[in-house]
PDB file of C-alpha atoms in Angstrom:
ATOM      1  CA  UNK A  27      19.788  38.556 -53.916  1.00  0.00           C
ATOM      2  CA  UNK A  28      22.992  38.583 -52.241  1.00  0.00           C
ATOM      3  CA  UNK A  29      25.630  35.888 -51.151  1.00  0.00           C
ATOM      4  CA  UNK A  30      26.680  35.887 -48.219  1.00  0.00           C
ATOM      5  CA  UNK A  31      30.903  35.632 -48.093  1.00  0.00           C
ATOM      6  CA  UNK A  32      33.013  34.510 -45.002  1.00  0.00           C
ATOM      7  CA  UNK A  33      35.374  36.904 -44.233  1.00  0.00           C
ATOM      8  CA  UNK A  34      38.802  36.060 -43.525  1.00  0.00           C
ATOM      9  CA  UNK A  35      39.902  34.219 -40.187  1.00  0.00           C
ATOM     10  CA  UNK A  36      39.872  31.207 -38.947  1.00  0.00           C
ATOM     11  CA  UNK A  37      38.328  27.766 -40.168  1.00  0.00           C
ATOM     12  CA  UNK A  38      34.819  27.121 -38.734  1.00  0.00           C
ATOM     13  CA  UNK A  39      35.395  24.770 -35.910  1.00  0.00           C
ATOM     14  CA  UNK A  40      38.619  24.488 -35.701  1.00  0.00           C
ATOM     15  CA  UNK A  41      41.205  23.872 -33.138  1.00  0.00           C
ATOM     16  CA  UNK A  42      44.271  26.555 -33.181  1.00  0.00           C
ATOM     17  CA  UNK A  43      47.123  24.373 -32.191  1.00  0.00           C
ATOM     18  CA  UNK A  44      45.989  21.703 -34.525  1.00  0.00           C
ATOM     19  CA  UNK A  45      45.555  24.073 -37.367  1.00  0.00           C
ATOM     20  CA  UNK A  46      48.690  25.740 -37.024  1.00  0.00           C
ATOM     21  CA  UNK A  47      50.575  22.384 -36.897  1.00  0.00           C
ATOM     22  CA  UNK A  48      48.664  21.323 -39.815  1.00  0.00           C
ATOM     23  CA  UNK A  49      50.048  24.615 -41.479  1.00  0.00           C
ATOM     24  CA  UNK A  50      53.725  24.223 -40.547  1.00  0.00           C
ATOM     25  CA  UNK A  51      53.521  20.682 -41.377  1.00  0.00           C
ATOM     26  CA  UNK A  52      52.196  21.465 -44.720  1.00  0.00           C
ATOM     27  CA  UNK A  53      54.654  24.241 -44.975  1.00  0.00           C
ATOM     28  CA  UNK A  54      57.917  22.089 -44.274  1.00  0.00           C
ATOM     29  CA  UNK A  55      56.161  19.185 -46.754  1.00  0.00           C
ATOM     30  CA  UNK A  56      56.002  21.971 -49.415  1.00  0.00           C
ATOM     31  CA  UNK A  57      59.232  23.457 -48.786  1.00  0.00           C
ATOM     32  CA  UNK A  58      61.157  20.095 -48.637  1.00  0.00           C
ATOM     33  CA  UNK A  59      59.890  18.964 -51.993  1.00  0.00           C
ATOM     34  CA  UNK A  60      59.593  22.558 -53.852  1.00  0.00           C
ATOM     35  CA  UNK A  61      62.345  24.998 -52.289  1.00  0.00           C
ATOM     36  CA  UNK A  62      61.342  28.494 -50.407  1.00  0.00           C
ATOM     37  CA  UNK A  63      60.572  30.377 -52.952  1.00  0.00           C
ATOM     38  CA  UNK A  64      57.709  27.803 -54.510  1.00  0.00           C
ATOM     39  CA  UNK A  65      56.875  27.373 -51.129  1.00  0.00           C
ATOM     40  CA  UNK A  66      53.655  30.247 -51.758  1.00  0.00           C
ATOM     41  CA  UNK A  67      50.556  30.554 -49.639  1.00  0.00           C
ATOM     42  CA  UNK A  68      48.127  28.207 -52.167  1.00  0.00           C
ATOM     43  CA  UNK A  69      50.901  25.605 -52.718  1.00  0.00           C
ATOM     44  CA  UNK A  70      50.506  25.263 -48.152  1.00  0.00           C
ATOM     45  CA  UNK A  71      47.248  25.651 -48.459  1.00  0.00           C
ATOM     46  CA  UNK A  72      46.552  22.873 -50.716  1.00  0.00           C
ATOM     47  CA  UNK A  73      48.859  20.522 -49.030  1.00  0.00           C
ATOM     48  CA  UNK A  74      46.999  21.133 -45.399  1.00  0.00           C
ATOM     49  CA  UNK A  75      43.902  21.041 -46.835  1.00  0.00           C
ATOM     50  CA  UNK A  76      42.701  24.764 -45.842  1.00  0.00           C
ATOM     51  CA  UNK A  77      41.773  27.549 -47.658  1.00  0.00           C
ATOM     52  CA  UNK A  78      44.683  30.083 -48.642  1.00  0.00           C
ATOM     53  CA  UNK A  79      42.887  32.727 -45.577  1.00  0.00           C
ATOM     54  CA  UNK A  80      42.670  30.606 -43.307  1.00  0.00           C
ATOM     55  CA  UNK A  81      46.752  30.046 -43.147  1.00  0.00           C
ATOM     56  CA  UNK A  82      46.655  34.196 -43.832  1.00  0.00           C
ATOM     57  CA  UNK A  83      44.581  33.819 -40.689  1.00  0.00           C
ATOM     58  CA  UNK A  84      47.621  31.895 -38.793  1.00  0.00           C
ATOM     59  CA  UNK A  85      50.627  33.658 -40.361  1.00  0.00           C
ATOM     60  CA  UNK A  86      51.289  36.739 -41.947  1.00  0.00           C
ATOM     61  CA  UNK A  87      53.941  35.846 -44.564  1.00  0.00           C
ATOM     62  CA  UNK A  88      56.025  33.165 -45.879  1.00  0.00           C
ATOM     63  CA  UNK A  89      58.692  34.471 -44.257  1.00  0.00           C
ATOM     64  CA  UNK A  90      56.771  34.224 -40.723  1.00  0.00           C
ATOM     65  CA  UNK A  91      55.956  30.169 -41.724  1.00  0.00           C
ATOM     66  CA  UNK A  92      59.981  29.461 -43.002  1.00  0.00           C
ATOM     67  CA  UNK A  93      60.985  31.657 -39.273  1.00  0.00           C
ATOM     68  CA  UNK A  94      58.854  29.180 -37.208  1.00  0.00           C
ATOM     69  CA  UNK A  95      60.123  25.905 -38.724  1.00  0.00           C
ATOM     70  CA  UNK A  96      63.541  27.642 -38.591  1.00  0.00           C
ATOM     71  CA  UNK A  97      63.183  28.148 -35.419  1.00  0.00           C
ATOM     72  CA  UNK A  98      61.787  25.422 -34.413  1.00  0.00           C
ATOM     73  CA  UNK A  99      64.699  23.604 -36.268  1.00  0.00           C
ATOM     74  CA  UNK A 100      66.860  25.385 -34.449  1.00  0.00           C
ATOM     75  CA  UNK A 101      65.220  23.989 -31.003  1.00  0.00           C
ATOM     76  CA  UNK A 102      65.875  20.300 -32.195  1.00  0.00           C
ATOM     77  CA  UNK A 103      69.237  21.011 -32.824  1.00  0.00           C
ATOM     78  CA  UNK A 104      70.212  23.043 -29.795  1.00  0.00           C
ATOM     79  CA  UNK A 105      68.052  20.325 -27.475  1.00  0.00           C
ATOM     80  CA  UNK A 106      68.493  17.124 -28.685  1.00  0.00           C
ATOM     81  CA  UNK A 107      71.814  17.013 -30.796  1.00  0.00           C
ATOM     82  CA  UNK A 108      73.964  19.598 -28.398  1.00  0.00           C
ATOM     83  CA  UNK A 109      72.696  18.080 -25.388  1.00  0.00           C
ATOM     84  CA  UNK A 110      73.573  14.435 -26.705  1.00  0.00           C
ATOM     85  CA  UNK A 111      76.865  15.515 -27.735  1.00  0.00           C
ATOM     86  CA  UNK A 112      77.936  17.458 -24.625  1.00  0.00           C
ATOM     87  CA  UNK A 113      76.877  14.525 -22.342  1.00  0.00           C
ATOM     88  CA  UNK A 114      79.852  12.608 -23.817  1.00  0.00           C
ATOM     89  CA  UNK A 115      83.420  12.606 -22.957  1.00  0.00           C
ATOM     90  CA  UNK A 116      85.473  11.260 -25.728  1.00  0.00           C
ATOM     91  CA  UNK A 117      85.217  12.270 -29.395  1.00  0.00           C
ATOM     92  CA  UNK A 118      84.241   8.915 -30.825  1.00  0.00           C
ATOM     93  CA  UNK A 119      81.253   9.276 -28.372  1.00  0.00           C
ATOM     94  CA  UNK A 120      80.011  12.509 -29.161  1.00  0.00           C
ATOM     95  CA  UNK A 121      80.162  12.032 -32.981  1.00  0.00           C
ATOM     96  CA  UNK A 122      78.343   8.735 -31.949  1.00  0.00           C
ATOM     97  CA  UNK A 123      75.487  10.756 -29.879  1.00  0.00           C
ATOM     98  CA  UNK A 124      75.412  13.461 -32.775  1.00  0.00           C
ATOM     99  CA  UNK A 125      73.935  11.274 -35.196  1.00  0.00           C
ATOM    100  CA  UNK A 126      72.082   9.109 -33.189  1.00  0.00           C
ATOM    101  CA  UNK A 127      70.281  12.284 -31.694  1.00  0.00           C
ATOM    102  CA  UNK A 128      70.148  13.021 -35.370  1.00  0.00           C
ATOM    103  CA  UNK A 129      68.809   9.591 -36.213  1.00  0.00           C
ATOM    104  CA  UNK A 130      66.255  10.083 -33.419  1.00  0.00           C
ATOM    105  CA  UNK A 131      65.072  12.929 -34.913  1.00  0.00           C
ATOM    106  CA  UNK A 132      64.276  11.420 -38.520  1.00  0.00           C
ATOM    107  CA  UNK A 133      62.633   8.247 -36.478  1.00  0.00           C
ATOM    108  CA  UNK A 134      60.021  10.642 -34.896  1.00  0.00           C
ATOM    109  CA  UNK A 135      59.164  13.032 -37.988  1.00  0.00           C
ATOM    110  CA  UNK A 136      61.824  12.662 -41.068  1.00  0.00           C
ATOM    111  CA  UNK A 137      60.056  15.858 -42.561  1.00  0.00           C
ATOM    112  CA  UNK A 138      62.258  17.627 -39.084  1.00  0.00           C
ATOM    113  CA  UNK A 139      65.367  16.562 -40.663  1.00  0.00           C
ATOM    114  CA  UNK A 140      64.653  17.312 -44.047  1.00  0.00           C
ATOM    115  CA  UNK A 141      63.757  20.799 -43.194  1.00  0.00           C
ATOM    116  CA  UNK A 142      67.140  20.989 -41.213  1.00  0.00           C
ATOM    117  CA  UNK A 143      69.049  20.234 -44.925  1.00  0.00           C
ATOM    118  CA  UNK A 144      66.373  22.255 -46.478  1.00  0.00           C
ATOM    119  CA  UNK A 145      67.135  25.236 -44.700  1.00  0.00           C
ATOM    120  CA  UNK A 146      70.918  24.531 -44.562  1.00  0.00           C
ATOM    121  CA  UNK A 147      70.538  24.595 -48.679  1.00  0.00           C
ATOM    122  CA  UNK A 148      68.680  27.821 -48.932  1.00  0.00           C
ATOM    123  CA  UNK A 149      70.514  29.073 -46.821  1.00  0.00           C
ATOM    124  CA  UNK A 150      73.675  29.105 -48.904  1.00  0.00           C
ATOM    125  CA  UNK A 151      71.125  30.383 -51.773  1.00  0.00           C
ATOM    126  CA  UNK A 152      69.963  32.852 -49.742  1.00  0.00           C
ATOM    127  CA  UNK A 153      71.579  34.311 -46.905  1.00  0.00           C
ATOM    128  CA  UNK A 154      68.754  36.267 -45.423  1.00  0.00           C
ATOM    129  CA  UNK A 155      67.235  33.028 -44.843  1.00  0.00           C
ATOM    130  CA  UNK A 156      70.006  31.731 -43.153  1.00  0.00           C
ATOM    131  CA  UNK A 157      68.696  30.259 -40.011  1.00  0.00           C
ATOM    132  CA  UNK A 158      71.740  29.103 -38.529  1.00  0.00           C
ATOM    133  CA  UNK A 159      73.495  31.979 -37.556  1.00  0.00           C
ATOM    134  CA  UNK A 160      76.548  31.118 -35.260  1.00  0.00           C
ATOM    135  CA  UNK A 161      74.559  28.451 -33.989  1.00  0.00           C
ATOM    136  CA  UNK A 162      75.387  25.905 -36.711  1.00  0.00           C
ATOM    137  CA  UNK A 163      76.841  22.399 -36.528  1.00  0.00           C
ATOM    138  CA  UNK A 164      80.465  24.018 -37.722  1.00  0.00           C
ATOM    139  CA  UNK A 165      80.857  25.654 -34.676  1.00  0.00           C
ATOM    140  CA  UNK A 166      79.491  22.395 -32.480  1.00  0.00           C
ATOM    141  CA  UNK A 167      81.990  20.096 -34.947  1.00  0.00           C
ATOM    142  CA  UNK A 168      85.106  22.450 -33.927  1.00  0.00           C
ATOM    143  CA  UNK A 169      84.551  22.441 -30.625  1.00  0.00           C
ATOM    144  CA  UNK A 170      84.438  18.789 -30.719  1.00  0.00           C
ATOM    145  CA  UNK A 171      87.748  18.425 -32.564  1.00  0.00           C
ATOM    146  CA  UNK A 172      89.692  21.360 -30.282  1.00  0.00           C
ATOM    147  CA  UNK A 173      88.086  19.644 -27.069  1.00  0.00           C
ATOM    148  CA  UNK A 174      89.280  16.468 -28.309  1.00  0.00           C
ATOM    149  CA  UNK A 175      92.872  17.786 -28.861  1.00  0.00           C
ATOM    150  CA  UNK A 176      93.128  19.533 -25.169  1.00  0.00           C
ATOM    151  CA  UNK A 177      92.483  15.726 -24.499  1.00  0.00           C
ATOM    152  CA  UNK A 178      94.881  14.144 -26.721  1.00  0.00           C
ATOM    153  CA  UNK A 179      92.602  12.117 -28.646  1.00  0.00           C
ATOM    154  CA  UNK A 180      93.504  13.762 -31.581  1.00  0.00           C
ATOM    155  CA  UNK A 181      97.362  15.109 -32.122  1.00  0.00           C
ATOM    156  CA  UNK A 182      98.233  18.927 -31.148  1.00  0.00           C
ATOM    157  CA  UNK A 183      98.549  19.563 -34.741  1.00  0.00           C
ATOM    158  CA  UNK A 184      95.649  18.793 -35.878  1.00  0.00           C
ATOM    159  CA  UNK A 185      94.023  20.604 -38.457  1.00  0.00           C
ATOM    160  CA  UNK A 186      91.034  22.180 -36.803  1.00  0.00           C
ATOM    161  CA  UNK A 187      88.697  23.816 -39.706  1.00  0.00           C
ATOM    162  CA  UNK A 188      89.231  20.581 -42.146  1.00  0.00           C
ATOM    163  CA  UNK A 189      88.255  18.434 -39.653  1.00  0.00           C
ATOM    164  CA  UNK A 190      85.418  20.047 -38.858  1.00  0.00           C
ATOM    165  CA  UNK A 191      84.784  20.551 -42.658  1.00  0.00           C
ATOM    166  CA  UNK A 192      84.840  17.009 -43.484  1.00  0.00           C
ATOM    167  CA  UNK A 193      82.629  16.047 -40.370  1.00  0.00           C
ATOM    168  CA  UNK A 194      80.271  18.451 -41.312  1.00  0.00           C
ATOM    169  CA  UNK A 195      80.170  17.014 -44.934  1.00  0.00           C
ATOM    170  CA  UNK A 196      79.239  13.705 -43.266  1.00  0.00           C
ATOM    171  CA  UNK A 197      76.920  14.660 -40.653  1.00  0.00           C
ATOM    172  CA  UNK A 198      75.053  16.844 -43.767  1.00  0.00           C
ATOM    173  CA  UNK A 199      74.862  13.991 -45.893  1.00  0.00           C
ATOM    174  CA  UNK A 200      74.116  11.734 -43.471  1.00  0.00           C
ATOM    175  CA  UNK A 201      70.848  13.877 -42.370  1.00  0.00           C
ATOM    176  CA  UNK A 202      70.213  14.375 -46.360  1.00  0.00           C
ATOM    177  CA  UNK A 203      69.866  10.439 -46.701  1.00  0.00           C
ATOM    178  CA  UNK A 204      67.687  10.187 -43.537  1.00  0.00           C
ATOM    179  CA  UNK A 205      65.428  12.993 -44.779  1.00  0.00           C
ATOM    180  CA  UNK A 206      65.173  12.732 -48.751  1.00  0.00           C
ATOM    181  CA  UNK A 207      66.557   8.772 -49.285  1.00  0.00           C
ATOM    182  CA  UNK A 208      65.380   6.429 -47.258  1.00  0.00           C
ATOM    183  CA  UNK A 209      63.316   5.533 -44.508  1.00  0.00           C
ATOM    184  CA  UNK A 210      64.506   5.987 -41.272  1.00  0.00           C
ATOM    185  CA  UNK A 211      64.904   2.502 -39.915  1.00  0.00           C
ATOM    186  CA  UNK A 212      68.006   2.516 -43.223  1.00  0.00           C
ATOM    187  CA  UNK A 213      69.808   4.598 -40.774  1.00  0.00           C
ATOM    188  CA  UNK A 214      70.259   2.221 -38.107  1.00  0.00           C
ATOM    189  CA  UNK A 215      73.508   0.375 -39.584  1.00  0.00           C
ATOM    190  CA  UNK A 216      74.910   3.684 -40.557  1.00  0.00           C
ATOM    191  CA  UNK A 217      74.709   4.532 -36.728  1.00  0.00           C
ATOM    192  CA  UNK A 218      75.725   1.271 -35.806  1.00  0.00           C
ATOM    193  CA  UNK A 219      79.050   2.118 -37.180  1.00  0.00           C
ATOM    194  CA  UNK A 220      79.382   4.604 -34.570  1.00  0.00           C
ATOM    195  CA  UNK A 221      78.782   2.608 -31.802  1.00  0.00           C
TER     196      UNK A 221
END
């Protein structure tokens, strides 16, 4: 008598898009609470609820799953916070629209702005899994402060880098607390500060 086995592939009946959402979701969850590298293919499949093939059946490696959410991290930030910020004209007002596009972010899915930290954090740990690149909020914060010079709001002698430094600092541990501390209606008097 033989069994018959299912081979590898997809889950009976299921719907791709969901599925792979489920995965990433799962994924981020995983990686939020447990770091890349305990981030392994039963620990995601566990946490969706699927069967270690069927997320072979979506994605190759681990590396493919932490490359999606990167990038799809990366979308968030270059759509919503960028945009936000360059639609402003003063400093004050851009830092303001940072972290409320930030804020927004955590409101919709706070597991988003987890991952962003997450990622930021390995990272530093790990820079092949830097997802940042030249893309990352340094470069956005400097810009603010040197466009905010060339328009006096700031004096000419400003120091650039530590301003940006100490921004970033902020703006990281502000998105930590939204992601990791509390819930993301605790962020609304931090932003109100901003206003």
């Amino acid at each position: 008598l033989r069994t018959a086995t299912r081979k590898r592939g997809r889950p009976v009946g299921a719907d791709s898009a969901e599925t792979r959402s489920r995965i990433l979701a799962a994924a981020r969850h995983v990686m939020n609470k447990r770091g890349y590298q305990a981030a392994t293919f039963q620990a995601i499949a566990m946490e969706a609820g699927l069967t270690r093939p069927s997320v072979h059946h979506y994605f190759a490696s681990r590396e493919q799953i932490y490359n999606t959410l990167a990038a799809e991290g990366r979308a968030v930030f270059l759509t919503e916070c960028i945009a936000a910020v360059q639609e402003r004209d003063t400093f004050g007002a851009q830092l303001s629209a940072l972290v409320a596009a930030l804020w927004e972010v955590a409101q919709r899915d706070r597991s988003r702005i987890a991952f962003l930290v997450t990622a930021r954090m390995e990272g530093a740990r790990n820079p092949e899994l830097d997802v940042w690149g030249g893309v990352g909020i340094s470069r956005l914060l400097a810009e603010m402060v040197r466009d905010a010079i060339v328009r006096r709001e700031l004096p000419a002698d400003t120091a650039v880098d530590a301003i940006a430094a100490m921004l970033q600092a902020l703006i990281w541990g502000l998105s930590f607390y939204a992601g990791f501390i509390d819930t993301a209606a605790d962020m609304a008097p931090m932003h109100a500060l901003l206003d």
